[in-house]
C-alpha cells in the first residue's frame, strides 16, 4: 500500500511540469458551457513565466432586455501543484462594478475578504495544444466541480 501511494505521488509530480508547459505561452480564453441564457460571462487566464496567473472575468446578467448586473474582476494568483491538483491562490484583485440595479453588491467587504482567502483547484484536460477543458473546484465546495471550455489565444 505504501509503495502504491508513493508511486501515485511520484507520477503526479512528474505529470505536473508537463501540464505547466502546456499551459504556458499566452492567454487562455474560457467560457462555462452551463451559463444561463440571461447571463454572459467569460474569463481569461494568462500564465506568466514567474509562476503566477493573471485572470480577468467579465459577467453580465440581463432581465427583460435590460442589464441588471455587470462587473469585471481581475485577480492575480500564485500557481503551484500540490501533488494532485493545480492550486490557484489569489494574491491581488481589482474589481469594477458597472451595473447593479438590484443592489446585489457582489463586492461587499465580506465577499472581498472571502475572495482573497479562497483556493481554486483545477485539472486541465487538453484536447490539443490550443484547446482544453479546465475542470475546477473551490476549496469551499470541493465536491461541486465546474468546467470551463478554453481556447489558447496567440
Short mmCIF file of N, CA and C in Angstrom, two decimals:
data_model
loop_
_atom_site.label_atom_id
_atom_site.label_comp_id
_atom_site.label_asym_id
_atom_site.label_seq_id
_atom_site.Cartn_x
_atom_site.Cartn_y
_atom_site.Cartn_z
N UNK A 1 0.83 -1.20 0.00
CA UNK A 1 0.00 0.00 0.00
C UNK A 1 0.87 1.25 0.00
N UNK A 2 1.91 1.26 0.84
CA UNK A 2 2.78 2.42 0.94
C UNK A 2 3.50 2.68 -0.39
N UNK A 3 3.98 1.60 -1.04
CA UNK A 3 4.66 1.75 -2.33
C UNK A 3 3.71 2.26 -3.40
N UNK A 4 2.46 1.80 -3.36
CA UNK A 4 1.46 2.25 -4.33
C UNK A 4 1.21 3.75 -4.18
N UNK A 5 1.08 4.21 -2.93
CA UNK A 5 0.86 5.63 -2.65
C UNK A 5 2.05 6.47 -3.12
N UNK A 6 3.25 5.99 -2.84
CA UNK A 6 4.46 6.71 -3.27
C UNK A 6 4.50 6.77 -4.79
N UNK A 7 4.13 5.69 -5.46
CA UNK A 7 4.10 5.67 -6.93
C UNK A 7 3.10 6.66 -7.48
N UNK A 8 1.93 6.76 -6.86
CA UNK A 8 0.92 7.72 -7.31
C UNK A 8 1.42 9.15 -7.13
N UNK A 9 2.02 9.42 -5.98
CA UNK A 9 2.54 10.77 -5.72
C UNK A 9 3.66 11.12 -6.70
N UNK A 10 4.56 10.18 -6.93
CA UNK A 10 5.67 10.44 -7.85
C UNK A 10 5.13 10.66 -9.27
N UNK A 11 4.15 9.86 -9.67
CA UNK A 11 3.57 10.01 -11.01
C UNK A 11 2.92 11.37 -11.18
N UNK A 12 2.21 11.84 -10.15
CA UNK A 12 1.57 13.14 -10.27
C UNK A 12 2.61 14.26 -10.26
N UNK A 13 3.73 14.06 -9.57
CA UNK A 13 4.77 15.08 -9.57
C UNK A 13 5.43 15.19 -10.94
N UNK A 14 5.61 14.05 -11.61
CA UNK A 14 6.20 14.09 -12.94
C UNK A 14 5.24 14.67 -13.96
N UNK A 15 3.94 14.47 -13.77
CA UNK A 15 2.95 14.99 -14.72
C UNK A 15 2.80 16.50 -14.60
N UNK A 16 3.04 17.05 -13.43
CA UNK A 16 2.82 18.47 -13.21
C UNK A 16 3.61 19.36 -14.16
N UNK A 17 4.92 19.15 -14.35
CA UNK A 17 5.65 20.02 -15.26
C UNK A 17 5.15 19.93 -16.70
N UNK A 18 4.68 18.75 -17.12
CA UNK A 18 4.14 18.60 -18.47
C UNK A 18 2.94 19.51 -18.67
N UNK A 19 1.98 19.47 -17.72
CA UNK A 19 0.81 20.33 -17.82
C UNK A 19 1.21 21.80 -17.76
N UNK A 20 2.15 22.13 -16.88
CA UNK A 20 2.58 23.51 -16.76
C UNK A 20 3.13 24.02 -18.09
N UNK A 21 3.88 23.19 -18.78
CA UNK A 21 4.43 23.58 -20.07
C UNK A 21 3.30 23.79 -21.08
N UNK A 22 2.28 22.93 -21.05
CA UNK A 22 1.16 23.07 -21.97
C UNK A 22 0.35 24.33 -21.68
N UNK A 23 0.29 24.77 -20.43
CA UNK A 23 -0.49 25.94 -20.07
C UNK A 23 0.22 27.25 -20.42
N UNK A 24 1.55 27.22 -20.43
CA UNK A 24 2.33 28.43 -20.67
C UNK A 24 2.18 28.90 -22.11
N UNK A 25 2.53 30.14 -22.32
CA UNK A 25 2.60 30.65 -23.68
C UNK A 25 1.31 31.29 -24.14
N UNK A 26 0.92 32.33 -23.49
CA UNK A 26 -0.26 33.05 -23.96
C UNK A 26 -1.38 33.06 -22.96
N UNK A 27 -2.51 33.40 -23.47
CA UNK A 27 -3.71 33.56 -22.66
C UNK A 27 -4.75 32.54 -23.09
N UNK A 28 -5.40 31.96 -22.11
CA UNK A 28 -6.49 31.02 -22.35
C UNK A 28 -7.81 31.76 -22.13
N UNK A 29 -8.67 31.78 -23.14
CA UNK A 29 -9.98 32.42 -23.08
C UNK A 29 -11.00 31.32 -22.79
N UNK A 30 -11.77 31.48 -21.70
CA UNK A 30 -12.63 30.40 -21.22
C UNK A 30 -14.08 30.84 -21.04
N UNK A 31 -14.98 29.89 -21.31
CA UNK A 31 -16.40 30.11 -21.09
C UNK A 31 -16.99 28.88 -20.43
N UNK A 32 -18.02 29.10 -19.63
CA UNK A 32 -18.73 27.98 -18.99
C UNK A 32 -19.82 27.50 -19.92
N UNK A 33 -19.88 26.21 -20.20
CA UNK A 33 -20.93 25.69 -21.09
C UNK A 33 -22.32 25.72 -20.47
N UNK A 34 -22.41 25.83 -19.14
CA UNK A 34 -23.71 25.78 -18.45
C UNK A 34 -24.22 27.16 -18.05
N UNK A 35 -23.76 28.21 -18.71
CA UNK A 35 -24.19 29.57 -18.37
C UNK A 35 -25.65 29.76 -18.78
N UNK A 36 -26.50 30.27 -17.89
CA UNK A 36 -27.91 30.51 -18.23
C UNK A 36 -28.06 31.50 -19.39
N UNK A 37 -29.18 31.43 -20.07
CA UNK A 37 -29.40 32.28 -21.25
C UNK A 37 -29.37 33.76 -20.93
N UNK A 38 -29.79 34.15 -19.73
CA UNK A 38 -29.84 35.57 -19.39
C UNK A 38 -28.50 36.10 -18.88
N UNK A 39 -27.47 35.25 -18.94
CA UNK A 39 -26.17 35.65 -18.42
C UNK A 39 -25.09 35.43 -19.48
N UNK A 40 -24.16 36.35 -19.55
CA UNK A 40 -22.98 36.22 -20.40
C UNK A 40 -21.79 36.36 -19.47
N UNK A 41 -20.82 35.48 -19.64
CA UNK A 41 -19.62 35.59 -18.83
C UNK A 41 -18.47 34.90 -19.53
N UNK A 42 -17.29 35.40 -19.26
CA UNK A 42 -16.07 34.75 -19.75
C UNK A 42 -14.93 35.12 -18.83
N UNK A 43 -13.90 34.30 -18.89
CA UNK A 43 -12.72 34.52 -18.08
C UNK A 43 -11.49 34.23 -18.92
N UNK A 44 -10.49 35.05 -18.79
CA UNK A 44 -9.21 34.77 -19.45
C UNK A 44 -8.16 34.54 -18.37
N UNK A 45 -7.26 33.60 -18.67
CA UNK A 45 -6.16 33.27 -17.76
C UNK A 45 -4.85 33.42 -18.54
N UNK A 46 -3.96 34.27 -18.05
CA UNK A 46 -2.64 34.41 -18.64
C UNK A 46 -1.63 33.79 -17.69
N UNK A 47 -0.97 32.72 -18.15
CA UNK A 47 0.02 32.01 -17.34
C UNK A 47 1.37 32.66 -17.58
N UNK A 48 1.90 33.31 -16.56
CA UNK A 48 3.13 34.09 -16.69
C UNK A 48 4.36 33.25 -16.33
N UNK A 49 5.51 33.59 -16.90
CA UNK A 49 6.73 32.81 -16.67
C UNK A 49 7.18 32.76 -15.21
N UNK A 50 6.76 33.72 -14.39
CA UNK A 50 7.19 33.74 -12.99
C UNK A 50 6.35 32.83 -12.09
N UNK A 51 5.46 32.03 -12.69
CA UNK A 51 4.64 31.11 -11.90
C UNK A 51 3.35 31.71 -11.38
N UNK A 52 3.00 32.88 -11.86
CA UNK A 52 1.73 33.50 -11.46
C UNK A 52 0.75 33.45 -12.64
N UNK A 53 -0.49 33.72 -12.32
CA UNK A 53 -1.54 33.76 -13.33
C UNK A 53 -2.30 35.07 -13.15
N UNK A 54 -2.60 35.72 -14.26
CA UNK A 54 -3.46 36.90 -14.23
C UNK A 54 -4.77 36.50 -14.89
N UNK A 55 -5.89 36.71 -14.19
CA UNK A 55 -7.19 36.39 -14.77
C UNK A 55 -8.05 37.65 -14.84
N UNK A 56 -8.92 37.65 -15.84
CA UNK A 56 -9.91 38.72 -15.97
C UNK A 56 -11.25 38.07 -16.26
N UNK A 57 -12.21 38.34 -15.38
CA UNK A 57 -13.55 37.78 -15.53
C UNK A 57 -14.52 38.91 -15.84
N UNK A 58 -15.43 38.65 -16.75
CA UNK A 58 -16.48 39.60 -17.08
C UNK A 58 -17.81 38.87 -16.98
N UNK A 59 -18.80 39.50 -16.35
CA UNK A 59 -20.13 38.92 -16.21
C UNK A 59 -21.18 39.98 -16.47
N UNK A 60 -22.21 39.60 -17.23
CA UNK A 60 -23.37 40.48 -17.47
C UNK A 60 -24.63 39.64 -17.37
N UNK A 61 -25.53 40.06 -16.48
CA UNK A 61 -26.81 39.38 -16.31
C UNK A 61 -27.91 40.34 -16.71
N UNK A 62 -28.81 39.87 -17.58
CA UNK A 62 -29.89 40.72 -18.09
C UNK A 62 -31.24 40.13 -17.73
N UNK A 63 -32.22 41.02 -17.71
CA UNK A 63 -33.60 40.63 -17.48
C UNK A 63 -34.47 41.58 -18.26
N UNK A 64 -35.40 41.05 -19.05
CA UNK A 64 -36.27 41.88 -19.90
C UNK A 64 -35.47 42.84 -20.76
N UNK A 65 -34.41 42.33 -21.35
CA UNK A 65 -33.52 43.09 -22.24
C UNK A 65 -32.84 44.28 -21.58
N UNK A 66 -32.74 44.27 -20.26
CA UNK A 66 -32.03 45.31 -19.53
C UNK A 66 -30.95 44.67 -18.66
N UNK A 67 -29.80 45.27 -18.65
CA UNK A 67 -28.70 44.76 -17.84
C UNK A 67 -29.02 45.02 -16.37
N UNK A 68 -28.98 43.94 -15.58
CA UNK A 68 -29.24 44.03 -14.15
C UNK A 68 -27.96 44.06 -13.34
N UNK A 69 -26.98 43.29 -13.82
CA UNK A 69 -25.70 43.21 -13.11
C UNK A 69 -24.59 43.04 -14.14
N UNK A 70 -23.57 43.84 -14.01
CA UNK A 70 -22.39 43.70 -14.85
C UNK A 70 -21.17 44.09 -14.03
N UNK A 71 -20.15 43.23 -14.10
CA UNK A 71 -18.92 43.56 -13.41
C UNK A 71 -17.74 42.94 -14.11
N UNK A 72 -16.57 43.49 -13.78
CA UNK A 72 -15.29 42.95 -14.22
C UNK A 72 -14.46 42.70 -12.97
N UNK A 73 -13.76 41.58 -12.97
CA UNK A 73 -12.94 41.21 -11.84
C UNK A 73 -11.60 40.73 -12.37
N UNK A 74 -10.53 41.32 -11.89
CA UNK A 74 -9.18 40.89 -12.27
C UNK A 74 -8.50 40.34 -11.01
N UNK A 75 -7.92 39.15 -11.13
CA UNK A 75 -7.28 38.52 -9.99
C UNK A 75 -5.91 38.02 -10.43
N UNK A 76 -4.90 38.31 -9.62
CA UNK A 76 -3.58 37.72 -9.79
C UNK A 76 -3.46 36.58 -8.80
N UNK A 77 -3.03 35.42 -9.29
CA UNK A 77 -2.92 34.22 -8.48
C UNK A 77 -1.48 33.75 -8.40
N UNK A 78 -1.12 33.16 -7.26
CA UNK A 78 0.07 32.31 -7.24
C UNK A 78 -0.42 30.96 -7.75
N UNK A 79 0.49 30.19 -8.32
CA UNK A 79 0.12 28.97 -9.02
C UNK A 79 1.11 27.88 -8.68
N UNK A 80 0.62 26.75 -8.17
CA UNK A 80 1.52 25.65 -7.84
C UNK A 80 0.78 24.33 -7.95
N UNK A 81 1.51 23.25 -7.90
CA UNK A 81 0.93 21.91 -7.95
C UNK A 81 1.11 21.28 -6.58
N UNK A 82 0.03 20.73 -6.03
CA UNK A 82 0.10 20.17 -4.67
C UNK A 82 0.32 18.65 -4.67
N UNK A 83 0.66 18.08 -5.81
CA UNK A 83 0.84 16.64 -5.92
C UNK A 83 -0.36 15.94 -6.51
N UNK A 84 -1.52 16.59 -6.49
CA UNK A 84 -2.75 16.03 -7.05
C UNK A 84 -3.36 17.00 -8.06
N UNK A 85 -3.54 18.25 -7.63
CA UNK A 85 -4.17 19.28 -8.45
C UNK A 85 -3.26 20.49 -8.58
N UNK A 86 -3.57 21.32 -9.57
CA UNK A 86 -3.01 22.66 -9.60
C UNK A 86 -3.82 23.50 -8.62
N UNK A 87 -3.18 24.44 -7.96
CA UNK A 87 -3.84 25.29 -6.98
C UNK A 87 -3.60 26.73 -7.36
N UNK A 88 -4.67 27.51 -7.41
CA UNK A 88 -4.59 28.94 -7.64
C UNK A 88 -4.96 29.63 -6.34
N UNK A 89 -4.07 30.50 -5.87
CA UNK A 89 -4.29 31.23 -4.62
C UNK A 89 -4.27 32.72 -4.95
N UNK A 90 -5.39 33.43 -4.73
CA UNK A 90 -5.42 34.86 -5.04
C UNK A 90 -4.44 35.64 -4.19
N UNK A 91 -3.72 36.57 -4.83
CA UNK A 91 -2.79 37.43 -4.09
C UNK A 91 -3.15 38.91 -4.26
N UNK A 92 -3.89 39.23 -5.31
CA UNK A 92 -4.30 40.63 -5.53
C UNK A 92 -5.52 40.63 -6.42
N UNK A 93 -6.43 41.58 -6.17
CA UNK A 93 -7.60 41.68 -7.02
C UNK A 93 -8.00 43.13 -7.23
N UNK A 94 -8.63 43.36 -8.36
CA UNK A 94 -9.27 44.65 -8.64
C UNK A 94 -10.65 44.33 -9.18
N UNK A 95 -11.57 45.23 -8.96
CA UNK A 95 -12.94 44.99 -9.39
C UNK A 95 -13.55 46.27 -9.92
N UNK A 96 -14.49 46.07 -10.83
CA UNK A 96 -15.19 47.20 -11.43
C UNK A 96 -16.65 46.82 -11.56
N UNK A 97 -17.49 47.39 -10.72
CA UNK A 97 -18.92 47.15 -10.76
C UNK A 97 -19.53 48.16 -11.72
N UNK A 98 -20.00 47.69 -12.87
CA UNK A 98 -20.51 48.57 -13.92
C UNK A 98 -21.99 48.87 -13.70
N UNK A 99 -22.79 47.82 -13.45
CA UNK A 99 -24.24 47.96 -13.22
C UNK A 99 -24.64 47.02 -12.08
N UNK A 100 -25.48 47.53 -11.17
CA UNK A 100 -26.01 46.70 -10.09
C UNK A 100 -27.40 47.22 -9.73
N UNK A 101 -28.36 47.00 -10.65
CA UNK A 101 -29.71 47.55 -10.47
C UNK A 101 -30.46 46.95 -9.28
N UNK A 102 -30.18 45.70 -8.92
CA UNK A 102 -30.89 45.06 -7.82
C UNK A 102 -30.10 45.11 -6.51
N UNK A 103 -29.04 45.89 -6.49
CA UNK A 103 -28.23 46.07 -5.28
C UNK A 103 -27.70 44.74 -4.74
N UNK A 104 -27.22 43.89 -5.64
CA UNK A 104 -26.66 42.61 -5.26
C UNK A 104 -25.35 42.79 -4.49
N UNK A 105 -24.60 43.81 -4.84
CA UNK A 105 -23.33 44.15 -4.19
C UNK A 105 -22.39 42.95 -4.10
N UNK A 106 -21.93 42.43 -5.27
CA UNK A 106 -21.08 41.23 -5.24
C UNK A 106 -19.70 41.46 -4.65
N UNK A 107 -19.35 42.71 -4.37
CA UNK A 107 -18.01 43.01 -3.85
C UNK A 107 -18.05 43.69 -2.50
N UNK A 108 -19.00 43.31 -1.64
CA UNK A 108 -19.01 43.90 -0.31
C UNK A 108 -17.78 43.42 0.46
N UNK A 109 -17.56 43.94 1.65
CA UNK A 109 -16.32 43.65 2.37
C UNK A 109 -16.18 42.17 2.72
N UNK A 110 -17.29 41.48 3.06
CA UNK A 110 -17.21 40.06 3.37
C UNK A 110 -16.83 39.25 2.13
N UNK A 111 -17.45 39.58 1.00
CA UNK A 111 -17.13 38.87 -0.23
C UNK A 111 -15.68 39.11 -0.62
N UNK A 112 -15.19 40.31 -0.43
CA UNK A 112 -13.80 40.62 -0.78
C UNK A 112 -12.84 39.83 0.11
N UNK A 113 -13.14 39.78 1.40
CA UNK A 113 -12.29 39.01 2.31
C UNK A 113 -12.29 37.53 1.90
N UNK A 114 -13.48 36.99 1.64
CA UNK A 114 -13.57 35.58 1.24
C UNK A 114 -12.85 35.34 -0.07
N UNK A 115 -12.94 36.29 -0.98
CA UNK A 115 -12.30 36.12 -2.28
C UNK A 115 -10.79 36.00 -2.13
N UNK A 116 -10.20 36.78 -1.26
CA UNK A 116 -8.75 36.70 -1.07
C UNK A 116 -8.35 35.46 -0.28
N UNK A 117 -9.30 34.81 0.40
CA UNK A 117 -8.97 33.64 1.20
C UNK A 117 -9.22 32.31 0.53
N UNK A 118 -9.83 32.31 -0.63
CA UNK A 118 -10.16 31.02 -1.23
C UNK A 118 -9.05 30.45 -2.08
N UNK A 119 -9.20 29.20 -2.42
CA UNK A 119 -8.29 28.50 -3.32
C UNK A 119 -9.12 27.84 -4.40
N UNK A 120 -8.58 27.78 -5.60
CA UNK A 120 -9.22 27.04 -6.68
C UNK A 120 -8.30 25.88 -7.04
N UNK A 121 -8.87 24.70 -7.11
CA UNK A 121 -8.14 23.53 -7.55
C UNK A 121 -8.59 23.23 -8.97
N UNK A 122 -7.65 22.92 -9.84
CA UNK A 122 -8.10 22.59 -11.19
C UNK A 122 -7.20 21.58 -11.86
N UNK A 123 -7.83 20.87 -12.78
CA UNK A 123 -7.15 19.85 -13.55
C UNK A 123 -7.42 20.15 -15.02
N UNK A 124 -6.41 20.61 -15.75
CA UNK A 124 -6.62 20.86 -17.18
C UNK A 124 -6.67 19.55 -17.95
N UNK A 125 -7.57 19.48 -18.90
CA UNK A 125 -7.69 18.32 -19.78
C UNK A 125 -7.55 18.83 -21.20
N UNK A 126 -6.46 18.47 -21.86
CA UNK A 126 -6.13 19.03 -23.16
C UNK A 126 -6.71 18.21 -24.30
N UNK A 127 -7.40 18.91 -25.20
CA UNK A 127 -7.88 18.28 -26.44
C UNK A 127 -6.83 18.46 -27.54
N UNK A 128 -6.07 19.55 -27.46
CA UNK A 128 -4.98 19.84 -28.39
C UNK A 128 -4.10 20.88 -27.71
N UNK A 129 -3.08 21.38 -28.43
CA UNK A 129 -2.20 22.40 -27.85
C UNK A 129 -2.95 23.69 -27.54
N UNK A 130 -4.04 23.95 -28.26
CA UNK A 130 -4.75 25.22 -28.13
C UNK A 130 -6.18 25.09 -27.62
N UNK A 131 -6.58 23.91 -27.22
CA UNK A 131 -7.95 23.70 -26.73
C UNK A 131 -7.89 22.81 -25.49
N UNK A 132 -8.60 23.25 -24.43
CA UNK A 132 -8.60 22.48 -23.19
C UNK A 132 -9.89 22.72 -22.42
N UNK A 133 -10.18 21.80 -21.53
CA UNK A 133 -11.21 21.99 -20.53
C UNK A 133 -10.50 22.15 -19.19
N UNK A 134 -10.86 23.17 -18.45
CA UNK A 134 -10.34 23.34 -17.10
C UNK A 134 -11.44 22.84 -16.16
N UNK A 135 -11.22 21.70 -15.54
CA UNK A 135 -12.16 21.18 -14.54
C UNK A 135 -11.72 21.77 -13.21
N UNK A 136 -12.62 22.54 -12.58
CA UNK A 136 -12.24 23.34 -11.42
C UNK A 136 -13.18 23.09 -10.25
N UNK A 137 -12.67 23.42 -9.06
CA UNK A 137 -13.49 23.38 -7.85
C UNK A 137 -12.90 24.37 -6.85
N UNK A 138 -13.77 24.96 -6.04
CA UNK A 138 -13.33 25.87 -4.98
C UNK A 138 -13.11 25.06 -3.71
N UNK A 139 -12.24 25.54 -2.85
CA UNK A 139 -11.99 24.82 -1.60
C UNK A 139 -13.21 24.83 -0.70
N UNK A 140 -14.10 25.78 -0.89
CA UNK A 140 -15.29 25.89 -0.05
C UNK A 140 -16.29 24.79 -0.40
N UNK A 141 -16.39 24.45 -1.69
CA UNK A 141 -17.33 23.44 -2.17
C UNK A 141 -16.57 22.41 -3.01
N UNK A 142 -15.72 21.60 -2.38
CA UNK A 142 -14.83 20.73 -3.14
C UNK A 142 -15.55 19.66 -3.96
N UNK A 143 -16.77 19.30 -3.60
CA UNK A 143 -17.49 18.27 -4.34
C UNK A 143 -18.26 18.83 -5.54
N UNK A 144 -18.30 20.14 -5.66
CA UNK A 144 -19.02 20.77 -6.78
C UNK A 144 -18.01 21.28 -7.79
N UNK A 145 -17.84 20.52 -8.84
CA UNK A 145 -16.90 20.89 -9.89
C UNK A 145 -17.62 21.68 -10.97
N UNK A 146 -16.88 22.53 -11.65
CA UNK A 146 -17.42 23.20 -12.82
C UNK A 146 -16.37 23.15 -13.91
N UNK A 147 -16.82 23.26 -15.14
CA UNK A 147 -15.92 23.12 -16.28
C UNK A 147 -15.91 24.40 -17.09
N UNK A 148 -14.73 24.79 -17.52
CA UNK A 148 -14.56 25.91 -18.43
C UNK A 148 -14.00 25.35 -19.74
N UNK A 149 -14.63 25.72 -20.85
CA UNK A 149 -14.10 25.37 -22.16
C UNK A 149 -13.16 26.50 -22.58
N UNK A 150 -11.91 26.16 -22.86
CA UNK A 150 -10.87 27.17 -23.06
C UNK A 150 -10.14 27.02 -24.38
N UNK A 151 -9.82 28.17 -24.96
CA UNK A 151 -9.01 28.24 -26.18
C UNK A 151 -7.81 29.11 -25.91
N UNK A 152 -6.62 28.66 -26.36
CA UNK A 152 -5.42 29.48 -26.21
C UNK A 152 -5.46 30.60 -27.25
N UNK A 153 -5.24 31.81 -26.78
CA UNK A 153 -5.15 32.97 -27.66
C UNK A 153 -3.68 33.23 -27.96
N UNK A 154 -3.35 33.44 -29.20
CA UNK A 154 -1.93 33.67 -29.53
C UNK A 154 -1.69 35.10 -29.94
#
